[in-house]
CSV table of C-alpha atoms and ligand atoms in Angstrom, one decimal:
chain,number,residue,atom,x,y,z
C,23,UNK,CA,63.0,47.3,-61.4
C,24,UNK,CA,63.5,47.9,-57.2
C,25,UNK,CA,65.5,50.8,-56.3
C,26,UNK,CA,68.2,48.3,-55.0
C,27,UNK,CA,68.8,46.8,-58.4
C,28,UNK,CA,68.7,50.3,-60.1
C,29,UNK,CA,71.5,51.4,-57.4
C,30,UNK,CA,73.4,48.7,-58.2
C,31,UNK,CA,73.7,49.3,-61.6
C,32,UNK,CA,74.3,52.8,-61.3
C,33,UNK,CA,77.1,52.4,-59.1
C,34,UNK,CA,78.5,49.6,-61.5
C,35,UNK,CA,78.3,52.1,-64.5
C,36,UNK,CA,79.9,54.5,-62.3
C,37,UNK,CA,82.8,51.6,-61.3
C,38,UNK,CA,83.0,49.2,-64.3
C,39,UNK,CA,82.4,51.9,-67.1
C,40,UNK,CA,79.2,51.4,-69.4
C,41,UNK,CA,78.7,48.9,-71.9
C,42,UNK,CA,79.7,45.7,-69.4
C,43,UNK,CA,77.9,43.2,-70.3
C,44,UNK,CA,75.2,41.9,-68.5
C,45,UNK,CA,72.0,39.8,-68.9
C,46,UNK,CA,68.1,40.7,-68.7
C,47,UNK,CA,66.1,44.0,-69.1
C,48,UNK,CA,65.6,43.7,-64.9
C,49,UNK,CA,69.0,42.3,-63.8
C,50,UNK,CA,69.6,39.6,-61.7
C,51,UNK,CA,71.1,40.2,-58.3
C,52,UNK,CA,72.1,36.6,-57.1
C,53,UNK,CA,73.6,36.2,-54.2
C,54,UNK,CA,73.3,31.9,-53.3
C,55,UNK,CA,73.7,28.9,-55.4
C,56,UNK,CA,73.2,25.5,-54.8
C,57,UNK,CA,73.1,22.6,-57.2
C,58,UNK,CA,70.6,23.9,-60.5
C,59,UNK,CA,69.3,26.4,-58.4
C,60,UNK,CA,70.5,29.8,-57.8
C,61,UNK,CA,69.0,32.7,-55.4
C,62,UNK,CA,68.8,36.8,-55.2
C,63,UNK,CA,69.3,39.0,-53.3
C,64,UNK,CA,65.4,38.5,-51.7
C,65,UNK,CA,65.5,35.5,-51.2
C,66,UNK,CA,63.9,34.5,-54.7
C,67,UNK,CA,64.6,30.5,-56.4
C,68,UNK,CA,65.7,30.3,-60.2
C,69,UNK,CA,66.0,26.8,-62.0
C,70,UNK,CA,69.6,27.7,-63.7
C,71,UNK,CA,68.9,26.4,-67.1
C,72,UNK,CA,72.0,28.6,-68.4
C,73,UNK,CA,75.5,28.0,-66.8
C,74,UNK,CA,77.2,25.4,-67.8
C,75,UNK,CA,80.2,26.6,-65.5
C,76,UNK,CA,78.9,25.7,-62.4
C,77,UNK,CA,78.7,22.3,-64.6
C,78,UNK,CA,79.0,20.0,-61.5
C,79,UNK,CA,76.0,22.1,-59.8
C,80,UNK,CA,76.5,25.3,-58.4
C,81,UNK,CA,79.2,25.4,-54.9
C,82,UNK,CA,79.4,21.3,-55.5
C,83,UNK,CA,80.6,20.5,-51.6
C,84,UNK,CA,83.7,18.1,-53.2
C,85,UNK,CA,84.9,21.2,-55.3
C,86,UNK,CA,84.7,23.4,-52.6
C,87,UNK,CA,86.0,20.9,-50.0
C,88,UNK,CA,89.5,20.3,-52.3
C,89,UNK,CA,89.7,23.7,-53.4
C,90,UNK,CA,89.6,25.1,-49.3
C,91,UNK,CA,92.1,21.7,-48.3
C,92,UNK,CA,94.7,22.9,-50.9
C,93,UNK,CA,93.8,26.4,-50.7
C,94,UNK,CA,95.3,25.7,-46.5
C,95,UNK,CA,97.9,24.1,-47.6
C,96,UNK,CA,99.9,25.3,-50.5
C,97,UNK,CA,99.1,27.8,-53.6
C,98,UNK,CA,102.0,29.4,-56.0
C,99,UNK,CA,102.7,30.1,-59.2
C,100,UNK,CA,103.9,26.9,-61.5
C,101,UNK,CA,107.3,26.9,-61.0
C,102,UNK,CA,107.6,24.2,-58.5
C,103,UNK,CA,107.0,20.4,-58.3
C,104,UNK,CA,103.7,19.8,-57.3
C,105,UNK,CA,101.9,16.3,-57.5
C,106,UNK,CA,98.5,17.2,-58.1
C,107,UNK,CA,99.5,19.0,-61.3
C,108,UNK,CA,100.6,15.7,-62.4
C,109,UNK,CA,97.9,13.5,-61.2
C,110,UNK,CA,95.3,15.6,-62.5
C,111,UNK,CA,97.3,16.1,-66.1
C,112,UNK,CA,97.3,12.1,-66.0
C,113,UNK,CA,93.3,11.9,-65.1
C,114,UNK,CA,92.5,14.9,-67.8
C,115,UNK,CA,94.7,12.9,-70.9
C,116,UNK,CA,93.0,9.8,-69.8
C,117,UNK,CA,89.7,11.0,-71.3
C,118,UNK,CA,91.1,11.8,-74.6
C,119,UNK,CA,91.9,9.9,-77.5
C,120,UNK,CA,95.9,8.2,-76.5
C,121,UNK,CA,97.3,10.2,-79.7
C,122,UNK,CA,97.0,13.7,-76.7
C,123,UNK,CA,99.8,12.8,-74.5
C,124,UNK,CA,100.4,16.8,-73.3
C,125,UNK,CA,98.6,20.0,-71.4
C,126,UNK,CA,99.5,23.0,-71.1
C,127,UNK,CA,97.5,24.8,-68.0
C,128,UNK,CA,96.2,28.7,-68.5
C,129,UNK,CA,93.6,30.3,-66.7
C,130,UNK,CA,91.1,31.4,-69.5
C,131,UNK,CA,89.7,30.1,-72.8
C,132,UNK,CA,90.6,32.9,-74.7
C,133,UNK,CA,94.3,32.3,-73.2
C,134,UNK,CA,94.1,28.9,-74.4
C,135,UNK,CA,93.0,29.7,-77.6
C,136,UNK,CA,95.8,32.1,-78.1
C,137,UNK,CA,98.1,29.6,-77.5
C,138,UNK,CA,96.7,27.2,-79.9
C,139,UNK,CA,96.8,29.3,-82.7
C,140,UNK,CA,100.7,29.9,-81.4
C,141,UNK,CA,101.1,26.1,-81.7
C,142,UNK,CA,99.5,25.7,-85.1
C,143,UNK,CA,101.3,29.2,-86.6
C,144,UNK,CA,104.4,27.6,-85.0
C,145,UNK,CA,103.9,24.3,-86.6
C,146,UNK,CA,102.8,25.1,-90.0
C,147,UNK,CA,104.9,28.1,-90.2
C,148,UNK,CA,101.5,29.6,-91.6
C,149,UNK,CA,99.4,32.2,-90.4
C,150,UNK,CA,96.1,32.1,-92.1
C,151,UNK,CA,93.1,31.2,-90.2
C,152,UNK,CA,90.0,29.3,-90.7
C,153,UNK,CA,87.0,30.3,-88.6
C,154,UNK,CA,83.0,30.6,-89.3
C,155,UNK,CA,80.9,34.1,-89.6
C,156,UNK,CA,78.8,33.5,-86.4
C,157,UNK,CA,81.3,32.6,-83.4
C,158,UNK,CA,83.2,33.9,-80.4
C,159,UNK,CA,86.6,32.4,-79.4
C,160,UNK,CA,87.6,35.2,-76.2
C,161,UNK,CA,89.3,38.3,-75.8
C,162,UNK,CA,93.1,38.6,-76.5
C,163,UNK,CA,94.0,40.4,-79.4
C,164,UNK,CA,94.7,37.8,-81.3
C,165,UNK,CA,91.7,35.7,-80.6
C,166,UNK,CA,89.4,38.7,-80.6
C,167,UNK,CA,90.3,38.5,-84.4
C,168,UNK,CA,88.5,35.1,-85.2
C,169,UNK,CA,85.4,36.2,-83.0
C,170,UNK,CA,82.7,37.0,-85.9
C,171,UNK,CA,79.8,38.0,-83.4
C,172,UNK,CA,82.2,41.1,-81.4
C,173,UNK,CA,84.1,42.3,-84.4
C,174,UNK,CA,87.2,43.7,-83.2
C,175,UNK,CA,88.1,47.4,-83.0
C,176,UNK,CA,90.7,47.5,-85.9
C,177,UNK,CA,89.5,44.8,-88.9
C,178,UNK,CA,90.4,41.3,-88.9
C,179,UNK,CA,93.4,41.6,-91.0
C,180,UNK,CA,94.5,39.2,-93.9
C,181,UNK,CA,95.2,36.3,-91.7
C,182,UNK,CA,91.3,35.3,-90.9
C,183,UNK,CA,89.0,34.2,-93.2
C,184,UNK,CA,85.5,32.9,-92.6
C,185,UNK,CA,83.2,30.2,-93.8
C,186,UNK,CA,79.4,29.8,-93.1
C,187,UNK,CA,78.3,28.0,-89.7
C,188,UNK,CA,77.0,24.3,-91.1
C,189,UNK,CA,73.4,24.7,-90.6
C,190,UNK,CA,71.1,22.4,-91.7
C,191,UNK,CA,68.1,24.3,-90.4
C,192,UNK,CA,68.7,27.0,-92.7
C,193,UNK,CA,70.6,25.0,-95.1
C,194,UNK,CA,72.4,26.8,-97.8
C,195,UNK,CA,71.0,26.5,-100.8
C,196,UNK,CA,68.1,24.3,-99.4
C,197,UNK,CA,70.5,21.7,-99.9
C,198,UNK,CA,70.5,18.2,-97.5
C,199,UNK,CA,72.5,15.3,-96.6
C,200,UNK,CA,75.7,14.7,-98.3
C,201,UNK,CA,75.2,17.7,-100.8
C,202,UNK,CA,74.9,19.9,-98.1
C,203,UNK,CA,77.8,18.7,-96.3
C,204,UNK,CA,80.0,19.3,-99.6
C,205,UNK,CA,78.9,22.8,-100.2
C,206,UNK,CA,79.8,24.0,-96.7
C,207,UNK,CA,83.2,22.0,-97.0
C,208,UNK,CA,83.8,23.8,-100.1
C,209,UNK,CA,83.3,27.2,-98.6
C,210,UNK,CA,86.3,26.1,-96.6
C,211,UNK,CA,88.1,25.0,-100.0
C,212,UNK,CA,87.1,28.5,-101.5
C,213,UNK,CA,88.8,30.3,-98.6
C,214,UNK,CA,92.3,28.0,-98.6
C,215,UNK,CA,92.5,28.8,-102.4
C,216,UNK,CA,92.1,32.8,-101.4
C,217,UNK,CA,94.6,32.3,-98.4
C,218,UNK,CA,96.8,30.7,-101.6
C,219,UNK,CA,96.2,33.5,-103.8
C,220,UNK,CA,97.0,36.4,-101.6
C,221,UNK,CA,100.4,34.7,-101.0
C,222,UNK,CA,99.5,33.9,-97.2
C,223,UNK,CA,100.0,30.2,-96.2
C,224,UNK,CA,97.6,28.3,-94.0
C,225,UNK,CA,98.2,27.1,-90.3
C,226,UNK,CA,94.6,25.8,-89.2
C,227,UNK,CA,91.2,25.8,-89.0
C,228,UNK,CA,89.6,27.1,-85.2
C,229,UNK,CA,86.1,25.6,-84.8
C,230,UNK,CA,83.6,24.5,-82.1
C,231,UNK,CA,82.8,21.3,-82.8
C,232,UNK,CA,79.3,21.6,-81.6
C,233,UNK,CA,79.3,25.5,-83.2
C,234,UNK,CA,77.8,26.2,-79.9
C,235,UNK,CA,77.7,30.2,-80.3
C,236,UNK,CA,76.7,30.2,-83.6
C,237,UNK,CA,73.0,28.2,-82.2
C,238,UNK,CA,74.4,24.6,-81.8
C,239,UNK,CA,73.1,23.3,-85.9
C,240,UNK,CA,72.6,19.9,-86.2
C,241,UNK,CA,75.8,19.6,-88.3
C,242,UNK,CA,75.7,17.8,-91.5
C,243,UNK,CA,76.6,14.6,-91.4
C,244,UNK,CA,80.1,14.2,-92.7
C,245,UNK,CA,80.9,17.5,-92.7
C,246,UNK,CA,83.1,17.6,-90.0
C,247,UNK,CA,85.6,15.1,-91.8
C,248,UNK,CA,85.4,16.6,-94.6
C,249,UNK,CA,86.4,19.5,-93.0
C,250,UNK,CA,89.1,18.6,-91.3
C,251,UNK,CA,90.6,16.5,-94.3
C,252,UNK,CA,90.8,19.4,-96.3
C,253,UNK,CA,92.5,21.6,-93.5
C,254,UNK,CA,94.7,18.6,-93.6
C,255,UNK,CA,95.8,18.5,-97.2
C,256,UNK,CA,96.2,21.8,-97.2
C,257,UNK,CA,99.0,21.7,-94.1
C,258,UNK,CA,96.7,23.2,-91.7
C,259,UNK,CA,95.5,21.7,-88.4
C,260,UNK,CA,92.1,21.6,-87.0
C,261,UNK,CA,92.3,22.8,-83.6
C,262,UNK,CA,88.8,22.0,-81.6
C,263,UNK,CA,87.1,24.8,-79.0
C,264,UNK,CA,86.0,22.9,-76.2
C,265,UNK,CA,85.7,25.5,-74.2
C,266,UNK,CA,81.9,25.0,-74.4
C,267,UNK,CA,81.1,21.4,-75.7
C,268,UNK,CA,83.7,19.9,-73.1
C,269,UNK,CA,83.2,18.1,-70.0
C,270,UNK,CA,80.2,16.1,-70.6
C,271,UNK,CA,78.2,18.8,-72.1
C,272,UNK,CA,76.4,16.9,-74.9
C,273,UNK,CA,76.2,13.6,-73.3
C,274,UNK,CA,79.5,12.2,-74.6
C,275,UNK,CA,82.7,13.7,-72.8
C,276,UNK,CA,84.0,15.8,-75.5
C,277,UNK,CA,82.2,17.7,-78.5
C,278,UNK,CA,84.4,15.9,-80.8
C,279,UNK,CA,83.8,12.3,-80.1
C,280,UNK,CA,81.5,10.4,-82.9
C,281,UNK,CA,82.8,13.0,-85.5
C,282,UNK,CA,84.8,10.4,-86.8
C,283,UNK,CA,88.1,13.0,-87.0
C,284,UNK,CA,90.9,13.9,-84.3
C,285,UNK,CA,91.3,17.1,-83.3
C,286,UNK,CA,95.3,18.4,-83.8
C,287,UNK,CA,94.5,20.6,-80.7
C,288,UNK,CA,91.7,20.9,-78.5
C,289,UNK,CA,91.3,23.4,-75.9
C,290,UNK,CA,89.4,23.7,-72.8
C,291,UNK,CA,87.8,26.2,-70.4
C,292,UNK,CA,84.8,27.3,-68.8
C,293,UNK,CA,83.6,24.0,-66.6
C,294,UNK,CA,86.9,22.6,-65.9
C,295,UNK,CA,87.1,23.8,-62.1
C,296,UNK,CA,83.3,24.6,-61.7
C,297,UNK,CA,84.5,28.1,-61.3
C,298,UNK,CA,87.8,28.2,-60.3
C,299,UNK,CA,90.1,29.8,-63.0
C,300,UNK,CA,91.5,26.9,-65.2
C,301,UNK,CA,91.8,26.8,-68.6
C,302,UNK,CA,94.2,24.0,-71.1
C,303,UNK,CA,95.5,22.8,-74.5
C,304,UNK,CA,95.6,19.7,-75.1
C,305,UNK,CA,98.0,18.3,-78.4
C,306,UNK,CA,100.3,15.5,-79.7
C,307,UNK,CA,103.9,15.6,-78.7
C,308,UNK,CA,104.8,16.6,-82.0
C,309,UNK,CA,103.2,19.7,-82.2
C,310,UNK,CA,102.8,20.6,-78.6
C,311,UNK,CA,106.7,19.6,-78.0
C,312,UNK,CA,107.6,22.0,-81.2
C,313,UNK,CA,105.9,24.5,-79.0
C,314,UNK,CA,107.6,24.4,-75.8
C,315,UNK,CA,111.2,24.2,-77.3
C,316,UNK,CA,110.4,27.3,-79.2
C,317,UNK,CA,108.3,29.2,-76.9
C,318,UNK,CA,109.4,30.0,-73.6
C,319,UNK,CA,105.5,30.4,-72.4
C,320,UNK,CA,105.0,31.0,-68.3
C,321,UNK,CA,101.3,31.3,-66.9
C,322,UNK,CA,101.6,32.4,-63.3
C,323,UNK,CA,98.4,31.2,-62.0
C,324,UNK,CA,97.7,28.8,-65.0
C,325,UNK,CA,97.7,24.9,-63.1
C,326,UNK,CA,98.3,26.8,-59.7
C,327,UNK,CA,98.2,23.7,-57.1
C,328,UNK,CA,94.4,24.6,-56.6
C,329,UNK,CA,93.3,24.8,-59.5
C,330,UNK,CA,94.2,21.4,-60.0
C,331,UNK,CA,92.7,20.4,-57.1
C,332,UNK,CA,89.3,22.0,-58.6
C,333,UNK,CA,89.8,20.2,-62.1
C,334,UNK,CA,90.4,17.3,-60.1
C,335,UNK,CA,87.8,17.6,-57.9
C,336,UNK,CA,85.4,17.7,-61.0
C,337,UNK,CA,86.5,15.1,-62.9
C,338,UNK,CA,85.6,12.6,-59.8
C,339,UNK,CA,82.2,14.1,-59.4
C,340,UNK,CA,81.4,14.1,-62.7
C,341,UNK,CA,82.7,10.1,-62.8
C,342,UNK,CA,81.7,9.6,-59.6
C,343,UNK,CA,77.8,11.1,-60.0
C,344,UNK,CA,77.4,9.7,-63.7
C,345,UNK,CA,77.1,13.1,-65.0
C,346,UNK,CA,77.9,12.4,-68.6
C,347,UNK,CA,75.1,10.0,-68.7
C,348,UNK,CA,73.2,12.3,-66.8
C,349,UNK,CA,73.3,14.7,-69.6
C,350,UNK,CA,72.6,12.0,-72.7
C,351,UNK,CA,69.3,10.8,-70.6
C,352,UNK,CA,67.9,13.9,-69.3
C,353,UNK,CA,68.9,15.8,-72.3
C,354,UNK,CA,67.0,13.4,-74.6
C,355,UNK,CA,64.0,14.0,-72.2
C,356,UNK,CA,63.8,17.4,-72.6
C,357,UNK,CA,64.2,17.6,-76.4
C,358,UNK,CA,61.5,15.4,-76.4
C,359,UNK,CA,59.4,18.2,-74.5
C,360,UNK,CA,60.7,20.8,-77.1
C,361,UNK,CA,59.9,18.8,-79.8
C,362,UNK,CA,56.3,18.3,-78.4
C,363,UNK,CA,56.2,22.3,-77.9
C,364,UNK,CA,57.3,22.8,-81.4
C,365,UNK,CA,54.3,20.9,-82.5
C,366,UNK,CA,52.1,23.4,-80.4
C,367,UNK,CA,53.6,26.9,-81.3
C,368,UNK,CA,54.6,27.8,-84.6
C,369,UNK,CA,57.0,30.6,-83.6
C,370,UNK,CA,59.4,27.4,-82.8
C,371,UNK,CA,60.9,26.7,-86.4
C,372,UNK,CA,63.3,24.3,-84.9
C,373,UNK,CA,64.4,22.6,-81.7
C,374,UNK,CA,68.1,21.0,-81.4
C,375,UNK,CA,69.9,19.5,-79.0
C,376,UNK,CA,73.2,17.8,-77.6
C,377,UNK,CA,73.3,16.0,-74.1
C,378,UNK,CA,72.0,18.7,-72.5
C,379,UNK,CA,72.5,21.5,-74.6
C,380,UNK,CA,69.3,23.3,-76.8
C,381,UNK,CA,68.6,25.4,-79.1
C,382,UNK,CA,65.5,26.4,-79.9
C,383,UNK,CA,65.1,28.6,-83.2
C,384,UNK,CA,62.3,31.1,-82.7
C,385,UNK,CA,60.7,32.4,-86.1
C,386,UNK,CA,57.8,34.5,-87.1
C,387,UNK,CA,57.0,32.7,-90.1
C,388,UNK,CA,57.9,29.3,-90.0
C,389,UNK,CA,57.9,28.4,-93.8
C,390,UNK,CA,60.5,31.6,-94.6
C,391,UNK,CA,62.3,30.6,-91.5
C,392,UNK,CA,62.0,34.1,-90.4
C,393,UNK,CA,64.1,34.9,-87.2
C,394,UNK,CA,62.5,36.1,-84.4
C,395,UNK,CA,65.1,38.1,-82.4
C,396,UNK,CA,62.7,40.5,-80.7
C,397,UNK,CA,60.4,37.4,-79.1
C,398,UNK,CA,62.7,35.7,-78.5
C,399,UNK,CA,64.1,38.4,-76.3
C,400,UNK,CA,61.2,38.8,-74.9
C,401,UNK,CA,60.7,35.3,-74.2
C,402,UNK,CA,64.6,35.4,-71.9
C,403,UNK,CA,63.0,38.3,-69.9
C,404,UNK,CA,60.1,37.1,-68.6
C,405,UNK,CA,61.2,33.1,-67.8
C,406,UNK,CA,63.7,35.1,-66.2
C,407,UNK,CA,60.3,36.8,-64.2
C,408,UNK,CA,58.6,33.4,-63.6
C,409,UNK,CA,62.6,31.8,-62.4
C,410,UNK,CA,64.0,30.0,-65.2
C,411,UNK,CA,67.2,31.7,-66.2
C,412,UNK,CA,68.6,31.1,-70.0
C,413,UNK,CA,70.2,33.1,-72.7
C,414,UNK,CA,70.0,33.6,-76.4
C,415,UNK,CA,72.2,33.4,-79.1
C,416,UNK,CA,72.8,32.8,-83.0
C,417,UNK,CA,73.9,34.9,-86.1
C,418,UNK,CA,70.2,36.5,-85.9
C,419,UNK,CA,70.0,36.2,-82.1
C,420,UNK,CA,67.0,34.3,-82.2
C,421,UNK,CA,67.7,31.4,-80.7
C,422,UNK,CA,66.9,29.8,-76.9
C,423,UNK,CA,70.7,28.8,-75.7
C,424,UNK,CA,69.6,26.5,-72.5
C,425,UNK,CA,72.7,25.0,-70.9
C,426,UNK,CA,72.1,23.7,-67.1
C,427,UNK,CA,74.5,22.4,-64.7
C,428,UNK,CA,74.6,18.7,-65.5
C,429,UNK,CA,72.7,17.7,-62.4
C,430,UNK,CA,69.3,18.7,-64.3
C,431,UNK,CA,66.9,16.5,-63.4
C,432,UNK,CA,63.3,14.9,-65.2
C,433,UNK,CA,61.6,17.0,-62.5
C,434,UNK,CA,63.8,20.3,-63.4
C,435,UNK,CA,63.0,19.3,-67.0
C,436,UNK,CA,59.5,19.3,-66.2
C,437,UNK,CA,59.3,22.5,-64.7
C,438,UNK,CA,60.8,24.2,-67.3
C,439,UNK,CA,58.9,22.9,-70.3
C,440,UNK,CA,55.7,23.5,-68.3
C,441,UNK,CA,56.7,27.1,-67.8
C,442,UNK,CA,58.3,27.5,-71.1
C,443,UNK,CA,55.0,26.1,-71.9
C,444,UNK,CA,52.8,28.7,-70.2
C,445,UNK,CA,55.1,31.7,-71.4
C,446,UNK,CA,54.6,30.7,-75.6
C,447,UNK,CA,50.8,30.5,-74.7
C,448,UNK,CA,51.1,34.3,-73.3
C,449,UNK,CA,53.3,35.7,-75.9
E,3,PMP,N1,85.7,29.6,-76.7
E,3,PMP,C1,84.4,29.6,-76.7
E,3,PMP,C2,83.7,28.6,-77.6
E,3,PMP,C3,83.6,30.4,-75.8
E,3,PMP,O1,82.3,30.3,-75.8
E,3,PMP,C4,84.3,31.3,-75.0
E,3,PMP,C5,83.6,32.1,-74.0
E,3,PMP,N2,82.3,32.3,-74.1
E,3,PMP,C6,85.7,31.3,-75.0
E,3,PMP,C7,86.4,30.4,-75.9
E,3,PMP,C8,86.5,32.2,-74.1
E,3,PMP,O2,86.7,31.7,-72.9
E,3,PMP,P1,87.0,32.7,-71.7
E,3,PMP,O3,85.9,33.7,-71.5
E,3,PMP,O4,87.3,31.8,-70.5
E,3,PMP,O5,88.3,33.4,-72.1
């Protein structure tokens, strides 16, 4: 580590307080980005096979060119009339399903979590919570509750109950197909029935649709429906975390298209103005409406004229660049040079993928499926050495999370198998 880096991090201890989170054994000091590509402090390239919040490409000219020409012009809180609220509301709803006719703007996805489970508590008059053993929601109190990987300070209370992530990889009880789909739904019967028997009635079921932070399974088949039927019956609604899967991620625009069931709620975050602080719900007028004639709820900066401008500014590049389809072509592309890797190396038990989203599942015996948590770190660390920068995640941490700005191309994929490639061989 250079003596800059280490005083860095000492006077960031010293500031910030210790236990901040913060990637790689030898830290990153980045100081430029530009499209996949980001730069330190000395002048050093990394493909940015990571951040999917910079979706658009890192500093995307249009973003920054709207956010500086409403930035000169007007910024306030939301209290006002202000068109390109509207006009970006309108373009947002138009890529939903027609049944979301409403937004609600806030500046985080935990914030817009928070507010979700408000809505569903609201409209259920329950409070009892569906969410799975292996996930992270955000940070507000009450959304710190349903986040299984950062257990919160003080218990999870009676409210929250979890079910297994639907993994098919390491399928519960071996099980496939349909079978396997039913056992995890009834996991999520099992809990209703003890959210019945301890007197505490249901309001919803929180889930990624993609169950990105739990290592992004290939779900089983039909679970989903199944899922969400039940939460149905039972008076619940299914509220879907987009924070991650949204905005093109995995080829379609959201996570929850093809699943074959409509969210009640969806939320949004993290890509939505390549940076810029914007955050939203997203319900029918029914439940959404229920919301705002109960709840007085004010976000100062939440939908602030440029933030808009950002979310709009990103919804024409992405459009306007062919960004989705971007991710569903170069995505399948590069699972194709996992899959070809997976052949090669038998520490990769498993290699999945959803536009351009991966996970690869690192093991040290590939027949027991055995996680490999410490390779796998080890594996982060030094790409990070050679310039590729990714992440990890996963109940046993032991799996790849790659998550590029959407601009990836076949030559970006290249490079990166190549020296993912290179780095298995030396491990
Ligand atoms: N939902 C999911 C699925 C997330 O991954 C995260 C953040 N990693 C959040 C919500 C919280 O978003 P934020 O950090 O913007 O509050």
């Amino acid at each position: 580590m250079s003596t800059s880096i280490e005083k860095l991090l000492a006077r960031r201890e010293a500031l910030l307080g210790p236990g901040n989170p913060l990637f790689y054994d030898n830290p990153v000091h980045i100081v430029k980005g530009e499209s996949v590509w980001l730069y330190d402090a000395d002048g050093k390239r990394y493909l940015d096979c990571y951040n999917n919040v910079p979706s658009v490409g890192h500093c995307h000219p249009q973003v920054v060119e709207a956010i500086t020409r409403q930035a000169q012009q007007l910024n306030t809180h939301t209290r006002y009339l202000h068109e390109t609220i509207l006009e970006y509301a309108e373009r947002l709803l138009s890529t939903f399903d027609e049944s979301f006719q409403r937004v609600l703007f806030s500046c985080t996805g935990s914030e817009a979590n928070d507010v979700a489970l408000r809505m569903a508590r609201l409209w259920t008059g329950g409070e009892g919570f569906i969410v799975t053993n292996a996930t992270y929601h955000g940070n507000t109190d009450a959304v710190s509750k349903l986040s299984s990987i950062f257990p919160p300070f003080d218990g999870y209370g009676p409210n929250i109950r979890m079910v297994p992530w639907p993994d098919s990889y390491r399928a519960m009880d071996d099980l496939t197909g349909e079978a396997l789909a039913d056992a995890y739904a009834n996991k999520i019967a099992e809990q209703i029935d003890e959210f019945k028997k301890a007197g505490i009635k249901f309001a919803g079921m929180l889930v990624c649709p993609i169950f990105a932070n739990e290592g992004l399974p290939r779900i089983p088949d039909t679970y989903m429906a199944k899922a969400a039927r039940l939460v149905h019956e039972a008076g619940g609604l299914y509220i879907a975390d987009e924070v991650q899967a949204g905005f093109g991620r995995t080829g379609v625009m959201w996570g929850h298209q093809g699943q074959r069931v409509t969210p009640d709620i969806v939320t949004l975050g993290k890509p939505m103005g390549a940076g810029h602080p914007i955050a939203g719900v997203i319900s029918r007028p029914d439940v959404f409406d229920h919301f705002r004639q109960n709840v007085m709820y004010f976000n100062t900066f939440g939908g602030n004229p440029v933030s808009c401008a950002a979310g709009l500014a990103v919804l024409n590049v992405l459009q306007n660049e062919k960004l989705v389809e971007n991710s569903a072509t170069v995505g399948e592309y590069v699972l194709k040079g996992f899959t070809k890797l997976k052949e090669k190396y038998d520490v990769i038990g498993d290699v999945r993928g959803a536009g351009l989203f991966f996970g690869i599942d690192l093991v040290s015996d590939r027949n027991k499926k055995t996680p490999a948590p410490e390779l796998t770190n080890q594996l982060v660390n030094t790409m990070r050495d050679k310039g590729v920068l990714m992440g990890k995640i996963g109940e046993f941490d032991n799996i790849l999370k790659l998550r590029p700005p959407l601009p990836f191309s076949k030559d970006n994929a290249d490079m990166l198998i190549q020296l993912l490639d290179e780095t298995l061989q030396e491990l």
